PDB file of N, CA and C in Angstrom:
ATOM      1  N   UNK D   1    -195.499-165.284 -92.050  1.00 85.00           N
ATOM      2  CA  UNK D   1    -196.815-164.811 -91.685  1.00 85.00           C
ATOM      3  C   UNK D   1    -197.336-165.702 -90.553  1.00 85.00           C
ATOM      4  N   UNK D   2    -197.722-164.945 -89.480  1.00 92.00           N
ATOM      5  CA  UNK D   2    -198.268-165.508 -88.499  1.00 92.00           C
ATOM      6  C   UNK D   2    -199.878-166.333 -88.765  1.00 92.00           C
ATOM      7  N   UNK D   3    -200.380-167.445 -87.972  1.00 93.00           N
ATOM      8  CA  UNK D   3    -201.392-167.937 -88.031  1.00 93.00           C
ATOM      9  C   UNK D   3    -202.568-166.889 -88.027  1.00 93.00           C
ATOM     10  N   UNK D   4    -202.126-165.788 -86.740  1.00 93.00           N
ATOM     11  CA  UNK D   4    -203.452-165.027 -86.849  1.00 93.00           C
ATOM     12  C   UNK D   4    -203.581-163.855 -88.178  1.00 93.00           C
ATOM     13  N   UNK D   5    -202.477-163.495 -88.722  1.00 94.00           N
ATOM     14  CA  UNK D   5    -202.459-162.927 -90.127  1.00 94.00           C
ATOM     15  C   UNK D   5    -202.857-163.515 -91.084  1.00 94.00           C
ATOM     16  N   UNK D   6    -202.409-164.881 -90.795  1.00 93.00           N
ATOM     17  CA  UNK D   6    -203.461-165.820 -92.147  1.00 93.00           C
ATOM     18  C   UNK D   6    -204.915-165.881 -92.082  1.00 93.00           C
ATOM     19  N   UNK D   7    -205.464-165.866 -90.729  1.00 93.00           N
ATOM     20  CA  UNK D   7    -206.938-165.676 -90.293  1.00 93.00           C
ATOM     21  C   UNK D   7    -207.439-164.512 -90.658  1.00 93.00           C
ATOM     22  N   UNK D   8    -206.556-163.269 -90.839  1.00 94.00           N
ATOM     23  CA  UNK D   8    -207.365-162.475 -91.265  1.00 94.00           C
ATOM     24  C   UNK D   8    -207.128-161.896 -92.193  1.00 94.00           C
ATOM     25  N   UNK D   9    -206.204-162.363 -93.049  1.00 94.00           N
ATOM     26  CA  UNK D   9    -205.952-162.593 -94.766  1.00 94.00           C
ATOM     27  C   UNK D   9    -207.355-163.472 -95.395  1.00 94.00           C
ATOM     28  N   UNK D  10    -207.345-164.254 -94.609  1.00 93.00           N
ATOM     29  CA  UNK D  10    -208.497-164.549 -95.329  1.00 93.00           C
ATOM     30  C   UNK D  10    -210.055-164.296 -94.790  1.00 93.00           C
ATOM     31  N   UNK D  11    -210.431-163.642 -94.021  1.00 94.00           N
ATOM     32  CA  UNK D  11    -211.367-163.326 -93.924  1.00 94.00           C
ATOM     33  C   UNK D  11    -211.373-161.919 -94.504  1.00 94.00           C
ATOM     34  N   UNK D  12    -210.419-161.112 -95.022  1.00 94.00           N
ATOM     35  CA  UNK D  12    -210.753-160.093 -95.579  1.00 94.00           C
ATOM     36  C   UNK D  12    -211.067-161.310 -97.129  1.00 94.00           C
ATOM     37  N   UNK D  13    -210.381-161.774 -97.286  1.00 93.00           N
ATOM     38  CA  UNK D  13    -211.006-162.509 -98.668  1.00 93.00           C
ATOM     39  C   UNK D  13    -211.941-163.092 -98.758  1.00 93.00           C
ATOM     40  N   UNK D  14    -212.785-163.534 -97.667  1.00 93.00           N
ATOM     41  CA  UNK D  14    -213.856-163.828 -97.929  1.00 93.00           C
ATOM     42  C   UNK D  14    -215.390-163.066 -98.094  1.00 93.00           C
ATOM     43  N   UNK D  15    -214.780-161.778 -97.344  1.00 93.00           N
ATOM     44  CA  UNK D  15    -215.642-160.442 -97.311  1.00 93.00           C
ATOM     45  C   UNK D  15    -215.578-160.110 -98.786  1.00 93.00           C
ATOM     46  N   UNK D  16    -214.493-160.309 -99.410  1.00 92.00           N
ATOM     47  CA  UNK D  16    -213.947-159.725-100.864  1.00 92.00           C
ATOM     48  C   UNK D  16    -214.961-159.974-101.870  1.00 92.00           C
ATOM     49  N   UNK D  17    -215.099-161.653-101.342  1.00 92.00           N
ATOM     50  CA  UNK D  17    -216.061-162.493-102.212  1.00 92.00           C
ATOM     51  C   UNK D  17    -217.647-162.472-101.738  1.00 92.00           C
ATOM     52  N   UNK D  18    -217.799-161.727-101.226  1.00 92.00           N
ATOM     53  CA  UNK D  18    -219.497-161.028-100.770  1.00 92.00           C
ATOM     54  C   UNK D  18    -220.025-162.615 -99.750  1.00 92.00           C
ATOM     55  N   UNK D  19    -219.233-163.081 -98.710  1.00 94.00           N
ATOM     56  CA  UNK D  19    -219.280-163.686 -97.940  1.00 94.00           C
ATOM     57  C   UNK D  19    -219.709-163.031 -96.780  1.00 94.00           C
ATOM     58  N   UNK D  20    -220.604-163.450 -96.479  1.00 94.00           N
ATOM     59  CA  UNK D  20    -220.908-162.414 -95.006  1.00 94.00           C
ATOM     60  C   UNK D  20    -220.283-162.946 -93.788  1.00 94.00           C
ATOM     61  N   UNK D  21    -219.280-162.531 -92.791  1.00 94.00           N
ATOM     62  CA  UNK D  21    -219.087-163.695 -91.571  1.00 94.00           C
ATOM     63  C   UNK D  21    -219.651-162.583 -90.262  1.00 94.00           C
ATOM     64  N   UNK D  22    -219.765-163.904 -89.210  1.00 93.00           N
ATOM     65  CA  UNK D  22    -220.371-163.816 -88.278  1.00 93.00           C
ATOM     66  C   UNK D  22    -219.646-164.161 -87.725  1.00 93.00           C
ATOM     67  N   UNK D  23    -219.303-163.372 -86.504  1.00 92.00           N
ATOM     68  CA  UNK D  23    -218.021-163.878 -85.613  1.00 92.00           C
ATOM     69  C   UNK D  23    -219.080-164.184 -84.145  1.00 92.00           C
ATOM     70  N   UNK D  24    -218.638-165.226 -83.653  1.00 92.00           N
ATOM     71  CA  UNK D  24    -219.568-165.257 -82.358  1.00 92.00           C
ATOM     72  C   UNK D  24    -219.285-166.432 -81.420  1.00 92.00           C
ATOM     73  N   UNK D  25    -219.499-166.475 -80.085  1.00 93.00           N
ATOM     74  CA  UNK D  25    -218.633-167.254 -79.264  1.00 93.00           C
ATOM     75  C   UNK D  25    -219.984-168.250 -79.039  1.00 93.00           C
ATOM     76  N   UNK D  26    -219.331-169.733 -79.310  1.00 89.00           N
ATOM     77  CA  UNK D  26    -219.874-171.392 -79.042  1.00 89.00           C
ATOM     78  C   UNK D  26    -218.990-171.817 -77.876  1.00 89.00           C
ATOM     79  N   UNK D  27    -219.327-172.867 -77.936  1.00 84.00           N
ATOM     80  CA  UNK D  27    -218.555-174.519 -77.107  1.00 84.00           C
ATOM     81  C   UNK D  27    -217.555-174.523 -77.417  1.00 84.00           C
ATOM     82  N   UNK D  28    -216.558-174.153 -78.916  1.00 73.00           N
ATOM     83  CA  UNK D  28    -215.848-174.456 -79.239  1.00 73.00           C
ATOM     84  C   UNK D  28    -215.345-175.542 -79.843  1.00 73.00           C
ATOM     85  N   UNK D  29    -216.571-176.431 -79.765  1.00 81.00           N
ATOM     86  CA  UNK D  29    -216.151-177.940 -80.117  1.00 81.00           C
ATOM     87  C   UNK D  29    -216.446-178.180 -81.850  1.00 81.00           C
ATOM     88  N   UNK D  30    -217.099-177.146 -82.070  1.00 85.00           N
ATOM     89  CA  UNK D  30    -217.283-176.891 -83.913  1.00 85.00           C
ATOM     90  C   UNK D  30    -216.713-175.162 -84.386  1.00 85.00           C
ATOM     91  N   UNK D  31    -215.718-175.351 -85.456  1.00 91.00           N
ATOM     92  CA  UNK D  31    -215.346-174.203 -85.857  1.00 91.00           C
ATOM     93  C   UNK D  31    -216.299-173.193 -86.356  1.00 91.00           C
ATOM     94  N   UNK D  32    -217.441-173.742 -86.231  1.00 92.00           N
ATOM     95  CA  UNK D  32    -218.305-173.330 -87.742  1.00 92.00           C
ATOM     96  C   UNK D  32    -218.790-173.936 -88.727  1.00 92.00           C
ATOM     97  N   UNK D  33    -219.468-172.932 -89.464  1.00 92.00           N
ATOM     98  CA  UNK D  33    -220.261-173.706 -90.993  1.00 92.00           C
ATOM     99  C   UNK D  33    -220.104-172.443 -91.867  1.00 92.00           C
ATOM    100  N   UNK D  34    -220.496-172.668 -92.426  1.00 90.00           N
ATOM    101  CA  UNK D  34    -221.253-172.045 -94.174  1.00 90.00           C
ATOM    102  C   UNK D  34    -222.702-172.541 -94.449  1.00 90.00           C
ATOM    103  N   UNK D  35    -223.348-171.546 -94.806  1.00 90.00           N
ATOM    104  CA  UNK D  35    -224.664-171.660 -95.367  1.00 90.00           C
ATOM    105  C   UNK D  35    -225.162-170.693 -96.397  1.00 90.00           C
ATOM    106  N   UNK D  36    -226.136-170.911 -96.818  1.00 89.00           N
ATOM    107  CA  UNK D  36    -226.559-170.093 -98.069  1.00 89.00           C
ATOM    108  C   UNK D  36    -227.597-169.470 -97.667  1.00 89.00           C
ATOM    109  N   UNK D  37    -228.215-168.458 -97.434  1.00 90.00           N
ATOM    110  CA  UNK D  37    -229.535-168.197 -97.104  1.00 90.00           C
ATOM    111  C   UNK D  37    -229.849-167.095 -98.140  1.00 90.00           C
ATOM    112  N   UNK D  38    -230.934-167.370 -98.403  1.00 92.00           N
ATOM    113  CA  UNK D  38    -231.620-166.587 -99.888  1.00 92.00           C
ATOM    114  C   UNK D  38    -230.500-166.739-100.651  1.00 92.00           C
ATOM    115  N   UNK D  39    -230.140-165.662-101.563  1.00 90.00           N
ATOM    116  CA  UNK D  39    -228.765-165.376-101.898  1.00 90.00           C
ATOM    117  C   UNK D  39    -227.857-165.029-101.456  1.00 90.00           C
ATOM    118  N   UNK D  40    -227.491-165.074 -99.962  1.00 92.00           N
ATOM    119  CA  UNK D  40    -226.401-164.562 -99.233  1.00 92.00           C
ATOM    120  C   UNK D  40    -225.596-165.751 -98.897  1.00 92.00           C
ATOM    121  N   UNK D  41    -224.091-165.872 -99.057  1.00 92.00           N
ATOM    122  CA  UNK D  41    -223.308-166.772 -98.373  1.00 92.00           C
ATOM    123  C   UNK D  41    -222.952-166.515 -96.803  1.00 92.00           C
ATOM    124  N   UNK D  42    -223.620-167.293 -96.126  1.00 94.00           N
ATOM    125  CA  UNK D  42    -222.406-166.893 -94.761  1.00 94.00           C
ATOM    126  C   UNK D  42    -221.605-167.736 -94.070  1.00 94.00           C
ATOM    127  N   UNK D  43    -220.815-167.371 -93.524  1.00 95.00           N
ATOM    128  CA  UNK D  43    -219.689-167.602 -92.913  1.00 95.00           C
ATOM    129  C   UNK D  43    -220.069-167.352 -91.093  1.00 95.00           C
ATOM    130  N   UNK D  44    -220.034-168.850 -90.584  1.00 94.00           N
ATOM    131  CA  UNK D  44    -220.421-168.660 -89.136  1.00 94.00           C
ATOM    132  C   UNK D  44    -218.612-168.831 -88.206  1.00 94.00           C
ATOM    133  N   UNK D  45    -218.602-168.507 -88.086  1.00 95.00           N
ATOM    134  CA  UNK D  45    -217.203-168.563 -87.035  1.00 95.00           C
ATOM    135  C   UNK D  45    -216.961-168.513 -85.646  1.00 95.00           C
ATOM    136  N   UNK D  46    -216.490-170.205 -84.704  1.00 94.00           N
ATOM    137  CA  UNK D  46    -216.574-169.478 -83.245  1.00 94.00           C
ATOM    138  C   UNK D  46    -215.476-169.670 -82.946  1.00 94.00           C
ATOM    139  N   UNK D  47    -215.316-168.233 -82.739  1.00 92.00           N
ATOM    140  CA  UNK D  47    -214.150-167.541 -81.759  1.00 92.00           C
ATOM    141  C   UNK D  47    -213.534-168.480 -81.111  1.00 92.00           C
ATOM    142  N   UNK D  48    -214.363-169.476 -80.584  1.00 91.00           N
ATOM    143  CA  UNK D  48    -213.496-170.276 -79.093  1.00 91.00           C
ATOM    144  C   UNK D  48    -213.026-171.323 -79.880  1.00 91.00           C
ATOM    145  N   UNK D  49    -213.252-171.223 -80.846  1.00 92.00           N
ATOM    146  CA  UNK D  49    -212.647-172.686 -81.710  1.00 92.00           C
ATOM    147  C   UNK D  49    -210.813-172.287 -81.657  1.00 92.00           C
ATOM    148  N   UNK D  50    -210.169-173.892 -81.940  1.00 93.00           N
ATOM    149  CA  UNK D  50    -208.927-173.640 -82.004  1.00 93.00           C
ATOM    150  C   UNK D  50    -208.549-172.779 -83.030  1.00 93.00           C
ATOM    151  N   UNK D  51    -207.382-171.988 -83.118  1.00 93.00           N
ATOM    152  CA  UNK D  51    -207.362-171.223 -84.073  1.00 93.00           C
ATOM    153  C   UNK D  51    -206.895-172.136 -85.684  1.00 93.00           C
ATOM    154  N   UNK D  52    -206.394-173.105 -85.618  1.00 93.00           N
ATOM    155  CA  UNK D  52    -206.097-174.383 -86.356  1.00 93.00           C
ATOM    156  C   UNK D  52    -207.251-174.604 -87.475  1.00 93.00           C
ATOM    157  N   UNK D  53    -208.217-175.225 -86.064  1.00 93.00           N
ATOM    158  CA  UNK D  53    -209.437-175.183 -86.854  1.00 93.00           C
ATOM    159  C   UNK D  53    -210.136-174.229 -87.719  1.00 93.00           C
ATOM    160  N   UNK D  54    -210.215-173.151 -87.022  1.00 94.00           N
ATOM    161  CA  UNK D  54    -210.653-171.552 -88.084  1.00 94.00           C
ATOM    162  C   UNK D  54    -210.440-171.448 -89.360  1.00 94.00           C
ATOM    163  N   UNK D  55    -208.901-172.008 -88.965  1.00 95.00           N
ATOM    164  CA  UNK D  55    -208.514-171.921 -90.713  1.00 95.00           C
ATOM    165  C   UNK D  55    -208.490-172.905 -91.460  1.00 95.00           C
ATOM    166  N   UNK D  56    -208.741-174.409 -90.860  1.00 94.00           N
ATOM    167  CA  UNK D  56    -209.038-174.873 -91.572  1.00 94.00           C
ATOM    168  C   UNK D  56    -210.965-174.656 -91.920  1.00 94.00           C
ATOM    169  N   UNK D  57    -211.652-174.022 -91.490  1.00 94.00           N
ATOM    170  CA  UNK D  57    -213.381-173.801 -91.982  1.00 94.00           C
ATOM    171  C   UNK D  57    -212.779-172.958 -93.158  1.00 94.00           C
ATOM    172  N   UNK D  58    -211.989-172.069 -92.693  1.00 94.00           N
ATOM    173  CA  UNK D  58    -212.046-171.064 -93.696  1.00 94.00           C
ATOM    174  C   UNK D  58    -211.750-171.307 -95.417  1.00 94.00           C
ATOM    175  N   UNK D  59    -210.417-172.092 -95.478  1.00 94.00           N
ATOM    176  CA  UNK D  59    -209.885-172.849 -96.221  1.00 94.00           C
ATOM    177  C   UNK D  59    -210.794-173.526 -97.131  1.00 94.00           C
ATOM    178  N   UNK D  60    -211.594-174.325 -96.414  1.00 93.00           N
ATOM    179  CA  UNK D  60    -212.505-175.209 -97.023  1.00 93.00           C
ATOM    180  C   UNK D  60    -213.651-174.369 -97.354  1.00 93.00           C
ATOM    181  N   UNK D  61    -213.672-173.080 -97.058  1.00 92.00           N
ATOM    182  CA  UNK D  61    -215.309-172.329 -97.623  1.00 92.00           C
ATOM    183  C   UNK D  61    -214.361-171.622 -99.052  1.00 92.00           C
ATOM    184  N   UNK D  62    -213.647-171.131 -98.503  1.00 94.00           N
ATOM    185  CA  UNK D  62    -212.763-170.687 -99.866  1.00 94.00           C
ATOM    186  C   UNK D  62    -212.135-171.094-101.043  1.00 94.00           C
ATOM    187  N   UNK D  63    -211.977-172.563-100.394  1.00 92.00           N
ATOM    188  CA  UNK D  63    -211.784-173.553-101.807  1.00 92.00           C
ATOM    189  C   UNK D  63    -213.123-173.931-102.476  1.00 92.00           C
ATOM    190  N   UNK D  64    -214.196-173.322-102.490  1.00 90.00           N
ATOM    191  CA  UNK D  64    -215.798-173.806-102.853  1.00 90.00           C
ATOM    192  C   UNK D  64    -215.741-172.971-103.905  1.00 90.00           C
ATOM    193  N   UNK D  65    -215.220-171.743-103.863  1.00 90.00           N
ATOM    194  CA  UNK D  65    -215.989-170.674-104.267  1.00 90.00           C
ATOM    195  C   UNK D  65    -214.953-170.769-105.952  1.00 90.00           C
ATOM    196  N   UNK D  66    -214.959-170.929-107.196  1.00 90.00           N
ATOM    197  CA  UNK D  66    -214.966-170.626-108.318  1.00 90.00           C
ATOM    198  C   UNK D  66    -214.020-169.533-108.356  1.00 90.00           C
ATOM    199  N   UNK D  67    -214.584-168.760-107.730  1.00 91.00           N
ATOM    200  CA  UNK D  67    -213.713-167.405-108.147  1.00 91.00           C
ATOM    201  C   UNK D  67    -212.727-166.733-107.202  1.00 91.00           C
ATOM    202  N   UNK D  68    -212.184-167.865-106.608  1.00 91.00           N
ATOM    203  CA  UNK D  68    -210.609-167.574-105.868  1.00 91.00           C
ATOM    204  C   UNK D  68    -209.887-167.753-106.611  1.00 91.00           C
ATOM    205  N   UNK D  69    -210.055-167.966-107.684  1.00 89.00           N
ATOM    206  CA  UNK D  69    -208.770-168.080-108.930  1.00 89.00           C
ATOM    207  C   UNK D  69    -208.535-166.827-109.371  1.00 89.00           C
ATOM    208  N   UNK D  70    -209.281-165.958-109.874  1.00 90.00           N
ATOM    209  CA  UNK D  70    -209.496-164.700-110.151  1.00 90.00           C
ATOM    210  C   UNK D  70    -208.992-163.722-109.108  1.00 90.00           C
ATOM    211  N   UNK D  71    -208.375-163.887-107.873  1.00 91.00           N
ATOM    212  CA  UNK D  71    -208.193-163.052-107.297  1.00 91.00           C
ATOM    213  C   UNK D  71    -206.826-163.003-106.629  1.00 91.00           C
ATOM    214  N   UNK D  72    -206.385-161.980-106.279  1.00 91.00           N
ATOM    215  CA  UNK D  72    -204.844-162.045-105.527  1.00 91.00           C
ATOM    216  C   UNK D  72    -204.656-162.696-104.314  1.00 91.00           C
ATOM    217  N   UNK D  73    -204.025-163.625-103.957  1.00 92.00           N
ATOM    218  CA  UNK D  73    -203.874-163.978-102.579  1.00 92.00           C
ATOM    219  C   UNK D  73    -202.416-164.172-101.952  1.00 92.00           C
ATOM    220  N   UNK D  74    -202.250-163.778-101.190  1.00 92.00           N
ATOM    221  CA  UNK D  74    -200.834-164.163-100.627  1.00 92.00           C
ATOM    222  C   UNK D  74    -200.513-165.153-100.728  1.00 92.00           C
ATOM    223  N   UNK D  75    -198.918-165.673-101.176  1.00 93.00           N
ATOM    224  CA  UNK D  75    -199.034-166.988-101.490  1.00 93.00           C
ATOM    225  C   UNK D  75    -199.613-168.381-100.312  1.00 93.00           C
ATOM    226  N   UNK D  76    -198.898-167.409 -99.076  1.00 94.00           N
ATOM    227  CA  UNK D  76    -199.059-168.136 -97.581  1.00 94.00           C
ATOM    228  C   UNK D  76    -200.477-168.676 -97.944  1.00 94.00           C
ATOM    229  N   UNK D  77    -201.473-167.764 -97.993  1.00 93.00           N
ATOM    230  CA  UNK D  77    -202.645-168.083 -97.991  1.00 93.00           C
ATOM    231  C   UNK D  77    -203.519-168.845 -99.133  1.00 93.00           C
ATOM    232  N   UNK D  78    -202.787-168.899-100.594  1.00 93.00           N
ATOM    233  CA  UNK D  78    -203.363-169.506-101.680  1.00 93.00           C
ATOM    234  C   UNK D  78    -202.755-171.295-101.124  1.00 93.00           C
ATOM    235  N   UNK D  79    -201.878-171.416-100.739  1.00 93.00           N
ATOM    236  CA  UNK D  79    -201.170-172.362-100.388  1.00 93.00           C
ATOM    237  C   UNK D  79    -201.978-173.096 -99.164  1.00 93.00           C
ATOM    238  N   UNK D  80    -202.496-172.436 -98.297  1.00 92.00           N
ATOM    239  CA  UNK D  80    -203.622-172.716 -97.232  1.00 92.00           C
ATOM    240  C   UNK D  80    -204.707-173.614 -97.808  1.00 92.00           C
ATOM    241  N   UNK D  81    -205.449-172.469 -98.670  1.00 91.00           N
ATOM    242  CA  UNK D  81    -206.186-172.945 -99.607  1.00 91.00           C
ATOM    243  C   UNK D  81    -205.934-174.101-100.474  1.00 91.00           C
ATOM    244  N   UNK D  82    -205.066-174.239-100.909  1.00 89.00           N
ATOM    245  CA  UNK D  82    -205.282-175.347-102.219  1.00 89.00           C
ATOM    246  C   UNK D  82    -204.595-176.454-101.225  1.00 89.00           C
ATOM    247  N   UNK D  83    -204.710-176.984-100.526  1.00 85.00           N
ATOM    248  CA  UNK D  83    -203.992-178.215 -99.288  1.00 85.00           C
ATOM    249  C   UNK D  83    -205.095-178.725 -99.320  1.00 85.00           C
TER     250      UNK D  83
END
């Protein structure tokens, strides 16, 4: 599995998990965040970031969440995750 298949292995999983993302172009010099607003999780993501980095934001928002255990993941990508 390619890097950019893992990027969007897991952003369908994070949509899965009622994560909202925001795709949108920065500096590049920060991948992103996570925040909580009201009850919504989101997921900020910039595009210009290395793609390295992406997955590692992603990784680390997905290892937060409780209930990635409960769910199917490719191994490529559970393996992402639990690093």
């Amino acid at each position: 599995m390619t890097q950019e298949q893992l990027l969007e292995n897991m952003f369908a999983t994070a949509q899965e998990l009622g994560i909202e993302l925001r795709l949108t172009r920065m500096d590049g010099t920060s991948p992103g965040g996570v925040c909580k607003l009201h009850d919504r999780w989101i997921l900020i993501v910039d595009v210009n970031a290395p793609l390295a980095d992406r997955l590692d934001l992603l990784a680390s928002c997905l290892r937060q969440r409780p209930e990635i255990e409960t769910i199917y993941l490719r191994p490529q990508v559970r393996d992402l995750i639990e690093q």
